[in-house]
């Protein structure tokens, strides 16, 4: 059964026609509502207490989606990495985290890093790239045999040396990627039954992934939406968005796809409701409806008490 929106996600799996999708949870994140969502009115949070955890934070687990088919495996995003503490953005603290469980969770579901043939990034933000490389003076790929796949438009500003809000330290991720990454384009099949869907706005080349499982499609939409309320109110931005107009276009594109028959969504940050479908109401608004998935293990990490 689905969990609740105000809790960190359990390790969950959804299966269909030989395709297995597992949310490999790296850890817990709790975002401060008015810091991360400055344009969402306080009245919304007051009317929807279920959208917040017991500390008044927005529960947003970090992790990656493991896609397995015919014995092969690809990982979409790789979590936040081994870090616990405040989450800075610019000069502000936007939340708190307790992360670092992806390796042990991956092992618990029967996969070692060298069995991952590709890592495809939705975008190059710190909470999606944490386990790309080992830490230290000379970082090496944590997934040693994997191709690291990045949309061409996502990589372009990093390749030019630009600083993108929310991106990891260049020395930790961007520079190690330079000699060993593969650019992908909109619509490209990157793994059997997995196609890239370019949705820029939150980041320059933010990318969703469409996964086909029999007659069902699952769209892993990354940070196209951070909370279900943005599905109903797509004009509500998230603070790290780099292009507000492009975000609106990306969300419209995603909603068109998500509301097609036979389509589910994977939401990496929707509390303990990562799998769901989007339904259109009689008034034309869209809403997120979580669907059942199997709990393999409880959430690996919880947040400490808020300072």
PDB file of C-alpha atoms in Angstrom, residues 30-147:
ATOM      1  CA  UNK A  30      13.326  17.759   5.109  1.00  0.00           C
ATOM      2  CA  UNK A  31      12.843  21.104   3.348  1.00  0.00           C
ATOM      3  CA  UNK A  32      11.692  24.294   5.062  1.00  0.00           C
ATOM      4  CA  UNK A  33       8.438  25.183   3.280  1.00  0.00           C
ATOM      5  CA  UNK A  34       8.843  28.942   2.972  1.00  0.00           C
ATOM      6  CA  UNK A  35      12.530  28.670   2.062  1.00  0.00           C
ATOM      7  CA  UNK A  36      12.222  26.073  -0.680  1.00  0.00           C
ATOM      8  CA  UNK A  37       8.754  27.125  -1.894  1.00  0.00           C
ATOM      9  CA  UNK A  38       8.709  30.896  -1.322  1.00  0.00           C
ATOM     10  CA  UNK A  39       5.617  31.493  -3.479  1.00  0.00           C
ATOM     11  CA  UNK A  40       3.367  28.843  -1.956  1.00  0.00           C
ATOM     12  CA  UNK A  41       0.996  30.664   0.407  1.00  0.00           C
ATOM     13  CA  UNK A  42       1.080  29.827   4.091  1.00  0.00           C
ATOM     14  CA  UNK A  43      -2.639  29.106   3.839  1.00  0.00           C
ATOM     15  CA  UNK A  44      -1.870  26.035   1.746  1.00  0.00           C
ATOM     16  CA  UNK A  45       0.328  24.477   4.419  1.00  0.00           C
ATOM     17  CA  UNK A  46      -2.201  25.364   7.108  1.00  0.00           C
ATOM     18  CA  UNK A  47      -4.953  23.649   5.121  1.00  0.00           C
ATOM     19  CA  UNK A  48      -2.817  20.597   4.327  1.00  0.00           C
ATOM     20  CA  UNK A  49      -0.994  19.479   7.483  1.00  0.00           C
ATOM     21  CA  UNK A  50      -0.557  16.036   5.922  1.00  0.00           C
ATOM     22  CA  UNK A  51       1.932  17.592   3.491  1.00  0.00           C
ATOM     23  CA  UNK A  52       4.415  18.244   6.315  1.00  0.00           C
ATOM     24  CA  UNK A  53       6.218  15.981   8.742  1.00  0.00           C
ATOM     25  CA  UNK A  54       5.971  16.268  12.518  1.00  0.00           C
ATOM     26  CA  UNK A  55       8.708  18.933  12.484  1.00  0.00           C
ATOM     27  CA  UNK A  56       6.884  21.093   9.960  1.00  0.00           C
ATOM     28  CA  UNK A  57       9.230  20.140   7.109  1.00  0.00           C
ATOM     29  CA  UNK A  58       8.468  18.811   3.639  1.00  0.00           C
ATOM     30  CA  UNK A  59       9.562  15.161   3.570  1.00  0.00           C
ATOM     31  CA  UNK A  60      11.718  14.579   0.483  1.00  0.00           C
ATOM     32  CA  UNK A  61      13.722  11.400   0.409  1.00  0.00           C
ATOM     33  CA  UNK A  62      16.821  11.255  -1.779  1.00  0.00           C
ATOM     34  CA  UNK A  63      17.852   8.210  -3.786  1.00  0.00           C
ATOM     35  CA  UNK A  64      17.844   6.575  -7.193  1.00  0.00           C
ATOM     36  CA  UNK A  65      15.437   4.488  -9.242  1.00  0.00           C
ATOM     37  CA  UNK A  66      16.856   1.072 -10.100  1.00  0.00           C
ATOM     38  CA  UNK A  67      15.423  -0.227 -13.370  1.00  0.00           C
ATOM     39  CA  UNK A  68      15.938  -3.952 -13.990  1.00  0.00           C
ATOM     40  CA  UNK A  69      14.992  -5.902 -17.105  1.00  0.00           C
ATOM     41  CA  UNK A  70      16.274  -9.253 -18.414  1.00  0.00           C
ATOM     42  CA  UNK A  71      19.016  -9.358 -15.790  1.00  0.00           C
ATOM     43  CA  UNK A  72      20.319  -5.914 -16.727  1.00  0.00           C
ATOM     44  CA  UNK A  73      20.259  -2.801 -14.548  1.00  0.00           C
ATOM     45  CA  UNK A  74      20.370   0.973 -14.904  1.00  0.00           C
ATOM     46  CA  UNK A  75      20.157   3.528 -12.108  1.00  0.00           C
ATOM     47  CA  UNK A  76      18.363   6.839 -12.563  1.00  0.00           C
ATOM     48  CA  UNK A  77      20.095   9.304 -10.207  1.00  0.00           C
ATOM     49  CA  UNK A  78      22.315   8.348  -7.283  1.00  0.00           C
ATOM     50  CA  UNK A  79      21.094  10.248  -4.238  1.00  0.00           C
ATOM     51  CA  UNK A  80      22.747  12.807  -2.008  1.00  0.00           C
ATOM     52  CA  UNK A  81      25.736  10.873  -0.706  1.00  0.00           C
ATOM     53  CA  UNK A  82      27.184  10.425   2.756  1.00  0.00           C
ATOM     54  CA  UNK A  83      26.156  13.646   4.460  1.00  0.00           C
ATOM     55  CA  UNK A  84      24.053  14.691   7.442  1.00  0.00           C
ATOM     56  CA  UNK A  85      23.321  18.267   8.406  1.00  0.00           C
ATOM     57  CA  UNK A  86      21.844  21.470   7.013  1.00  0.00           C
ATOM     58  CA  UNK A  87      21.206  21.911   3.281  1.00  0.00           C
ATOM     59  CA  UNK A  88      22.534  25.276   2.074  1.00  0.00           C
ATOM     60  CA  UNK A  89      21.427  27.146  -1.055  1.00  0.00           C
ATOM     61  CA  UNK A  90      23.241  30.394  -1.575  1.00  0.00           C
ATOM     62  CA  UNK A  91      23.351  32.105   1.816  1.00  0.00           C
ATOM     63  CA  UNK A  92      20.236  30.344   3.128  1.00  0.00           C
ATOM     64  CA  UNK A  93      19.574  27.059   4.848  1.00  0.00           C
ATOM     65  CA  UNK A  94      16.680  25.464   2.998  1.00  0.00           C
ATOM     66  CA  UNK A  95      16.418  22.235   4.971  1.00  0.00           C
ATOM     67  CA  UNK A  96      18.165  19.333   6.665  1.00  0.00           C
ATOM     68  CA  UNK A  97      19.251  15.852   5.683  1.00  0.00           C
ATOM     69  CA  UNK A  98      20.595  12.528   6.897  1.00  0.00           C
ATOM     70  CA  UNK A  99      21.882  10.547   3.949  1.00  0.00           C
ATOM     71  CA  UNK A 100      24.356   7.889   2.834  1.00  0.00           C
ATOM     72  CA  UNK A 101      22.447   4.588   2.702  1.00  0.00           C
ATOM     73  CA  UNK A 102      22.351   3.990  -1.052  1.00  0.00           C
ATOM     74  CA  UNK A 103      25.233   1.459  -1.131  1.00  0.00           C
ATOM     75  CA  UNK A 104      23.747  -0.771   1.576  1.00  0.00           C
ATOM     76  CA  UNK A 105      20.225  -0.490   0.146  1.00  0.00           C
ATOM     77  CA  UNK A 106      21.525  -1.382  -3.311  1.00  0.00           C
ATOM     78  CA  UNK A 107      23.270  -4.418  -1.829  1.00  0.00           C
ATOM     79  CA  UNK A 108      20.115  -5.433   0.023  1.00  0.00           C
ATOM     80  CA  UNK A 109      18.182  -5.610  -3.255  1.00  0.00           C
ATOM     81  CA  UNK A 110      20.839  -7.812  -4.828  1.00  0.00           C
ATOM     82  CA  UNK A 111      22.963  -5.405  -6.836  1.00  0.00           C
ATOM     83  CA  UNK A 112      26.614  -4.406  -6.566  1.00  0.00           C
ATOM     84  CA  UNK A 113      27.989  -1.170  -8.068  1.00  0.00           C
ATOM     85  CA  UNK A 114      29.778  -3.046 -10.865  1.00  0.00           C
ATOM     86  CA  UNK A 115      26.467  -4.578 -12.010  1.00  0.00           C
ATOM     87  CA  UNK A 116      25.018  -1.175 -12.910  1.00  0.00           C
ATOM     88  CA  UNK A 117      25.631  -0.739 -16.628  1.00  0.00           C
ATOM     89  CA  UNK A 118      24.560   2.912 -16.766  1.00  0.00           C
ATOM     90  CA  UNK A 119      23.724   5.817 -14.482  1.00  0.00           C
ATOM     91  CA  UNK A 120      21.353   8.334 -16.080  1.00  0.00           C
ATOM     92  CA  UNK A 121      21.010  11.685 -14.357  1.00  0.00           C
ATOM     93  CA  UNK A 122      17.802  13.678 -14.365  1.00  0.00           C
ATOM     94  CA  UNK A 123      20.021  16.674 -13.642  1.00  0.00           C
ATOM     95  CA  UNK A 124      23.279  17.622 -11.999  1.00  0.00           C
ATOM     96  CA  UNK A 125      22.098  18.777  -8.577  1.00  0.00           C
ATOM     97  CA  UNK A 126      23.745  17.698  -5.370  1.00  0.00           C
ATOM     98  CA  UNK A 127      20.899  15.426  -4.201  1.00  0.00           C
ATOM     99  CA  UNK A 128      20.925  13.492  -7.481  1.00  0.00           C
ATOM    100  CA  UNK A 129      24.682  13.025  -7.980  1.00  0.00           C
ATOM    101  CA  UNK A 130      25.930  12.130  -4.497  1.00  0.00           C
ATOM    102  CA  UNK A 131      27.235   8.637  -5.229  1.00  0.00           C
ATOM    103  CA  UNK A 132      28.550   9.309  -8.731  1.00  0.00           C
ATOM    104  CA  UNK A 133      32.152   9.353  -7.483  1.00  0.00           C
ATOM    105  CA  UNK A 134      34.093   8.334  -4.426  1.00  0.00           C
ATOM    106  CA  UNK A 135      35.316  11.133  -2.185  1.00  0.00           C
ATOM    107  CA  UNK A 136      38.945  12.048  -1.771  1.00  0.00           C
ATOM    108  CA  UNK A 137      41.743  13.829  -3.585  1.00  0.00           C
ATOM    109  CA  UNK A 138      41.312  11.666  -6.698  1.00  0.00           C
ATOM    110  CA  UNK A 139      37.622  10.755  -7.071  1.00  0.00           C
ATOM    111  CA  UNK A 140      36.820   7.600  -9.021  1.00  0.00           C
ATOM    112  CA  UNK A 141      33.533   6.315 -10.361  1.00  0.00           C
ATOM    113  CA  UNK A 142      31.498   4.611  -7.655  1.00  0.00           C
ATOM    114  CA  UNK A 143      29.845   2.533 -10.397  1.00  0.00           C
ATOM    115  CA  UNK A 144      33.057   1.499 -12.125  1.00  0.00           C
ATOM    116  CA  UNK A 145      31.725  -0.026 -15.346  1.00  0.00           C
ATOM    117  CA  UNK A 146      28.695   2.202 -15.827  1.00  0.00           C
ATOM    118  CA  UNK A 147      28.244   4.777 -18.549  1.00  0.00           C
TER     119      UNK A 147
END
